[in-house]
Every structure is written in structure tokens, then in C-alpha cells.
mmCIF file of C-alpha atoms in Angstrom:
data_model
loop_
_atom_site.group_PDB
_atom_site.id
_atom_site.type_symbol
_atom_site.label_atom_id
_atom_site.label_comp_id
_atom_site.label_asym_id
_atom_site.label_seq_id
_atom_site.Cartn_x
_atom_site.Cartn_y
_atom_site.Cartn_z
ATOM 1 C CA GLU E 487 -2.774 0.545 12.539
ATOM 2 C CA GLU E 488 -5.867 0.662 10.389
ATOM 3 C CA CYS E 489 -7.229 0.333 6.885
ATOM 4 C CA ASN E 490 -10.109 1.850 4.993
ATOM 5 C CA PHE E 491 -10.816 -1.323 2.981
ATOM 6 C CA LYS E 492 -11.839 -4.862 3.907
ATOM 7 C CA CYS E 493 -10.378 -6.906 1.055
ATOM 8 C CA ASP E 494 -11.365 -10.566 0.977
ATOM 9 C CA PHE E 495 -7.745 -11.663 0.640
ATOM 10 C CA CYS E 496 -6.316 -9.469 3.426
ATOM 11 C CA LEU E 497 -3.928 -11.267 5.748
ATOM 12 C CA LEU E 498 -5.291 -9.294 8.683
ATOM 13 C CA LYS E 499 -8.391 -11.486 8.534
ATOM 14 C CA ILE E 500 -6.208 -14.428 9.557
ATOM 15 C CA THR E 501 -5.694 -12.702 12.909
ATOM 16 C CA GLU E 502 -9.430 -12.025 13.116
ATOM 17 C CA TRP E 503 -8.538 -8.299 13.194
ATOM 18 C CA LYS E 504 -6.789 -8.696 16.566
ATOM 19 C CA LEU E 505 -3.258 -7.387 16.900
ATOM 20 C CA ASP E 506 -1.188 -5.823 19.641
ATOM 21 C CA TYR E 507 -0.823 -2.236 18.472
ATOM 22 C CA ASN E 508 1.914 -1.651 21.032
ATOM 23 C CA ASP E 509 4.150 -3.349 18.471
ATOM 24 C CA PHE E 510 3.754 -0.186 16.389
ATOM 25 C CA SER E 511 4.509 2.441 19.020
ATOM 26 C CA LEU E 512 6.706 5.371 18.028
ATOM 27 C CA LYS E 513 9.249 4.279 20.621
ATOM 28 C CA LYS E 514 9.487 0.795 19.124
ATOM 29 C CA ILE E 515 9.738 2.245 15.609
ATOM 30 C CA ASN E 516 12.458 4.677 16.756
ATOM 31 C CA ASP E 517 14.425 1.861 18.411
ATOM 32 C CA THR E 518 14.134 -0.231 15.230
ATOM 33 C CA LEU E 519 15.364 2.656 13.079
ATOM 34 C CA ILE E 520 18.369 3.198 15.356
ATOM 35 C CA LEU E 521 19.200 -0.500 15.153
ATOM 36 C CA GLY E 522 18.900 -0.405 11.363
ATOM 37 C CA ARG E 523 21.227 2.548 10.982
ATOM 38 C CA SER E 524 23.753 1.002 13.370
ATOM 39 C CA ASN E 525 23.827 -1.897 10.894
ATOM 40 C CA TRP E 526 24.230 0.477 7.921
ATOM 41 C CA LEU E 527 20.733 0.027 6.523
ATOM 42 C CA ASN E 528 19.574 2.931 4.369
ATOM 43 C CA SER E 529 16.414 1.582 2.751
ATOM 44 C CA LEU E 530 12.979 1.199 4.310
ATOM 45 C CA CYS E 531 9.511 0.215 3.211
ATOM 46 C CA ILE E 532 6.420 0.658 5.335
ATOM 47 C CA SER E 533 3.615 -1.714 4.495
ATOM 48 C CA TRP E 534 0.504 -3.490 5.680
ATOM 49 C CA TRP E 535 -2.799 -1.851 6.498
ATOM 50 C CA GLU E 536 -2.926 1.639 5.054
ATOM 51 C CA PRO E 537 -0.030 3.824 6.210
ATOM 52 C CA THR E 538 -1.337 6.992 4.565
ATOM 53 C CA ILE E 539 -4.229 7.190 7.045
ATOM 54 C CA SER E 540 -2.110 6.502 10.125
ATOM 55 C CA LYS E 541 -2.063 9.345 12.616
ATOM 56 C CA ASN E 542 1.662 8.674 13.087
ATOM 57 C CA LEU E 543 2.770 8.485 9.449
ATOM 58 C CA PHE E 544 4.540 11.824 9.307
ATOM 59 C CA LYS E 545 6.059 11.334 12.766
ATOM 60 C CA VAL E 546 7.527 8.043 11.518
ATOM 61 C CA LEU E 547 8.715 9.653 8.278
ATOM 62 C CA ALA E 548 10.346 12.441 10.296
ATOM 63 C CA LEU E 549 12.279 9.771 12.196
ATOM 64 C CA TRP E 550 13.354 8.184 8.910
ATOM 65 C CA VAL E 551 14.695 11.526 7.710
ATOM 66 C CA HIS E 552 16.340 12.179 11.084
ATOM 67 C CA TYR E 553 18.306 8.930 10.784
ATOM 68 C CA TRP E 554 19.113 9.593 7.107
ATOM 69 C CA TYR E 555 17.279 6.704 5.526
ATOM 70 C CA LYS E 556 17.401 7.738 1.887
ATOM 71 C CA ASP E 557 15.428 5.058 0.048
ATOM 72 C CA ILE E 558 11.919 5.232 1.486
ATOM 73 C CA SER E 559 8.928 3.355 0.086
ATOM 74 C CA LEU E 560 5.293 2.978 1.084
ATOM 75 C CA VAL E 561 2.811 0.258 0.250
ATOM 76 C CA THR E 562 -0.524 2.017 -0.060
ATOM 77 C CA ASN E 563 -4.039 1.622 -1.342
ATOM 78 C CA TRP E 564 -3.686 5.135 -2.832
ATOM 79 C CA PHE E 565 -6.853 6.548 -1.224
ATOM 80 C CA VAL E 566 -5.407 9.908 -0.126
ATOM 81 C CA LEU E 567 -2.705 10.449 -2.756
ATOM 82 C CA ASN E 568 -3.873 13.790 -4.064
ATOM 83 C CA ASP E 569 -1.415 16.472 -5.187
ATOM 84 C CA ASP E 570 -0.920 18.046 -1.716
ATOM 85 C CA PHE E 571 -0.408 14.695 0.002
ATOM 86 C CA CYS E 572 2.131 13.600 -2.621
ATOM 87 C CA LYS E 573 4.066 16.850 -2.159
ATOM 88 C CA LYS E 574 4.123 16.288 1.595
ATOM 89 C CA LEU E 575 5.417 12.724 1.159
ATOM 90 C CA LYS E 576 8.209 14.027 -1.101
ATOM 91 C CA LYS E 577 9.308 16.443 1.646
ATOM 92 C CA TYR E 578 9.922 13.367 3.809
ATOM 93 C CA TRP E 579 12.074 11.701 1.145
ATOM 94 C CA VAL E 580 9.507 9.100 0.067
ATOM 95 C CA ASN E 581 10.574 8.075 -3.424
ATOM 96 C CA LYS E 582 8.636 4.927 -4.294
ATOM 97 C CA LEU E 583 5.056 3.779 -3.873
ATOM 98 C CA TYR E 584 3.737 0.279 -4.172
ATOM 99 C CA MET E 585 0.076 0.858 -4.930
ATOM 100 C CA SER E 586 -2.447 -1.942 -4.467
ATOM 101 C CA MET E 587 -4.865 -2.382 -7.356
ATOM 102 C CA THR E 588 -7.286 -5.280 -7.205
ATOM 103 C CA TRP E 589 -8.964 -4.866 -10.579
ATOM 104 C CA TYR E 590 -9.107 -2.725 -13.694
ATOM 105 C CA ASN E 591 -12.806 -1.806 -13.756
ATOM 106 C CA VAL E 592 -15.235 -0.206 -11.324
ATOM 107 C CA GLU E 593 -17.537 -3.124 -10.628
ATOM 108 C CA ILE E 594 -15.011 -5.744 -9.565
ATOM 109 C CA PHE E 595 -12.515 -3.293 -8.020
ATOM 110 C CA GLU E 596 -15.092 -1.936 -5.584
ATOM 111 C CA LYS E 597 -16.505 -5.402 -4.904
ATOM 112 C CA GLN E 598 -13.074 -6.635 -3.846
ATOM 113 C CA VAL E 599 -12.324 -3.740 -1.483
ATOM 114 C CA TRP E 600 -15.878 -3.531 -0.108
ATOM 115 C CA VAL E 601 -16.109 0.227 -0.681
ATOM 116 C CA GLU E 602 -18.231 1.883 -3.369
ATOM 117 C CA GLY E 603 -17.356 4.970 -5.370
ATOM 118 C CA VAL E 604 -13.562 4.750 -5.103
ATOM 119 C CA PHE E 605 -12.328 3.491 -8.484
ATOM 120 C CA ASP E 606 -12.293 6.897 -10.195
ATOM 121 C CA THR E 607 -10.424 8.331 -7.213
ATOM 122 C CA PHE E 608 -7.879 5.524 -7.586
ATOM 123 C CA ILE E 609 -7.276 6.341 -11.249
ATOM 124 C CA ASP E 610 -6.997 10.091 -10.520
ATOM 125 C CA ASN E 611 -4.623 9.507 -7.607
ATOM 126 C CA LEU E 612 -2.549 7.042 -9.625
ATOM 127 C CA LYS E 613 -2.092 9.657 -12.350
ATOM 128 C CA THR E 614 -1.090 12.246 -9.733
ATOM 129 C CA ALA E 615 1.303 9.880 -7.941
ATOM 130 C CA LEU E 616 3.012 8.998 -11.230
ATOM 131 C CA THR E 617 4.182 12.612 -11.504
ATOM 132 C CA PHE E 618 5.920 12.413 -8.110
ATOM 133 C CA PHE E 619 7.094 8.846 -7.505
ATOM 134 C CA ASP E 620 8.440 5.667 -8.947
ATOM 135 C CA ILE E 621 5.282 3.501 -8.907
ATOM 136 C CA ALA E 622 4.825 -0.244 -8.794
ATOM 137 C CA ILE E 623 1.345 -1.722 -8.795
ATOM 138 C CA ASN E 624 0.698 -4.697 -6.507
ATOM 139 C CA ILE E 625 -1.999 -7.040 -7.776
ATOM 140 C CA VAL E 626 -3.178 -9.829 -5.478
ATOM 141 C CA VAL E 627 -4.065 -12.514 -7.987
ATOM 142 C CA ASN E 628 -7.412 -14.093 -7.174
ATOM 143 C CA ASN E 629 -10.255 -15.898 -8.888
ATOM 144 C CA LEU E 630 -11.930 -12.649 -9.968
ATOM 145 C CA ASN E 631 -8.938 -11.105 -11.729
ATOM 146 C CA ILE E 632 -6.737 -13.972 -12.915
ATOM 147 C CA GLU E 633 -8.360 -14.163 -16.351
ATOM 148 C CA PHE E 634 -8.149 -10.416 -16.929
ATOM 149 C CA LEU E 635 -4.551 -9.577 -16.042
ATOM 150 C CA ILE E 636 -3.722 -8.622 -19.646
ATOM 151 C CA GLU E 637 -6.534 -6.043 -19.656
ATOM 152 C CA GLN E 638 -5.324 -4.683 -16.334
ATOM 153 C CA TRP E 639 -1.731 -4.501 -17.564
ATOM 154 C CA ASN E 640 -2.849 -2.678 -20.716
ATOM 155 C CA LEU E 641 -4.708 -0.087 -18.634
ATOM 156 C CA LEU E 642 -1.651 0.408 -16.432
ATOM 157 C CA LYS E 643 0.680 0.637 -19.436
ATOM 158 C CA ASN E 644 -1.575 3.288 -20.999
ATOM 159 C CA LEU E 645 -1.413 5.271 -17.739
ATOM 160 C CA GLY E 646 2.403 5.112 -17.733
ATOM 161 C CA VAL E 647 2.984 2.417 -15.097
ATOM 162 C CA LYS E 648 6.127 0.386 -15.801
ATOM 163 C CA ASN E 649 6.253 -1.964 -12.796
ATOM 164 C CA VAL E 650 3.678 -4.547 -11.729
ATOM 165 C CA ASN E 651 4.038 -7.078 -8.911
ATOM 166 C CA LEU E 652 1.805 -10.133 -8.851
ATOM 167 C CA LEU E 653 1.123 -11.304 -5.315
ATOM 168 C CA HIS E 654 -0.275 -14.639 -4.248
ATOM 169 C CA ALA E 655 -3.285 -14.654 -1.947
ATOM 170 C CA ILE E 656 -2.425 -16.511 1.249
ATOM 171 C CA PRO E 657 -4.917 -19.306 1.945
ATOM 172 C CA TYR E 658 -6.751 -19.322 5.239
ATOM 173 C CA LYS E 659 -10.035 -20.696 6.505
ATOM 174 C CA ASP E 660 -12.377 -18.010 5.167
ATOM 175 C CA ASN E 661 -10.903 -16.970 1.820
ATOM 176 C CA ASP E 662 -11.328 -20.106 -0.274
ATOM 177 C CA LYS E 663 -13.698 -18.227 -2.575
ATOM 178 C CA THR E 664 -10.963 -15.771 -3.583
ATOM 179 C CA LEU E 665 -8.184 -18.237 -4.372
ATOM 180 C CA PRO E 666 -7.475 -18.783 -8.086
#
């Protein structure tokens, strides 16, 4: 429903930040979960925007547990993943996080997400999350980070990350400057 960053390569910009949030009602999510279980699905991943700041996150996770979805993943920008929050996610059977990381140093990382003073929090929260979850880092490859992926991978390896996903920025009218 919302995000705390404004990344240049975000697909939400394609919609000019206009979506019908009724598509994300608890009733619609509940109906979708029932349909999934009736078709023997047992794995779910919630993504897009920033689910960890959604007012409905734990209501949705409670539904997942209610319907016995056992493989639960979140795609997150990590902003609130302190020790207490990670423990709460574990109580709702979350077992994997896909954490978005745009860059390996302060200057470019914060430039890409348009928020200052968050890189150190990212590193701290990544270290905390690694003690609770299977972690994969999502990197949207763009013209600012493409030449420095080895440095970013080395940082992640030194932190104990074993999985990295490289994502392609989707071209649209206003993001030409970010495309590699």
C-alpha cells in the first residue's frame, strides 16, 4: 500500500503513483488465500511497495497461518527489521526475506532511494535478519551500480549473505537515466 523510498527505478512510477487500493483489501486477500489452498498451494511471497510498514501486514500473515501456508517470504527494503520485528515475523511463519539493496556504500545507496541516513540502519538490520531468516538480496542493476557489483557482492559475502538476485530495471518514460 505504501513505501518509504522513492527509487528512480520503481515500477510504481509507471502508474504515476495511482493504483486502486481496493485490490489489496483484506477480503480480497482472504479470498485469494482460500483459492490458493483449494488448489494445494503452500508457498507465498508478498512483494511490491514495502510490506513491513503496511498497517495490515500482521493481519495478512495471520490469514496465511490460518490457512497453513508454510513457506512464507517477504520482499522488503529492510527498514524496520530490528530484532523485535524479526521475532514477530518468525511467529507468523515467515522464513525467507528478499531484501532490496541498491548499492554497497552510503553515498550512492541513499541517492538511489532518496532518503538520507539509512545505509547504516540497512547494514545493522541485514545483520539482524541474517540470524533469523534465509536472506536473498535483490539488486536492481542500473547505471550507477553496474560497474561495482563485485564490490557489492564482496560486502554481502563478508556479511554472510549467500544469495543475490540481479533484477533488470524496467524501462519507462522517466527512468532513462537509470538504465545501464
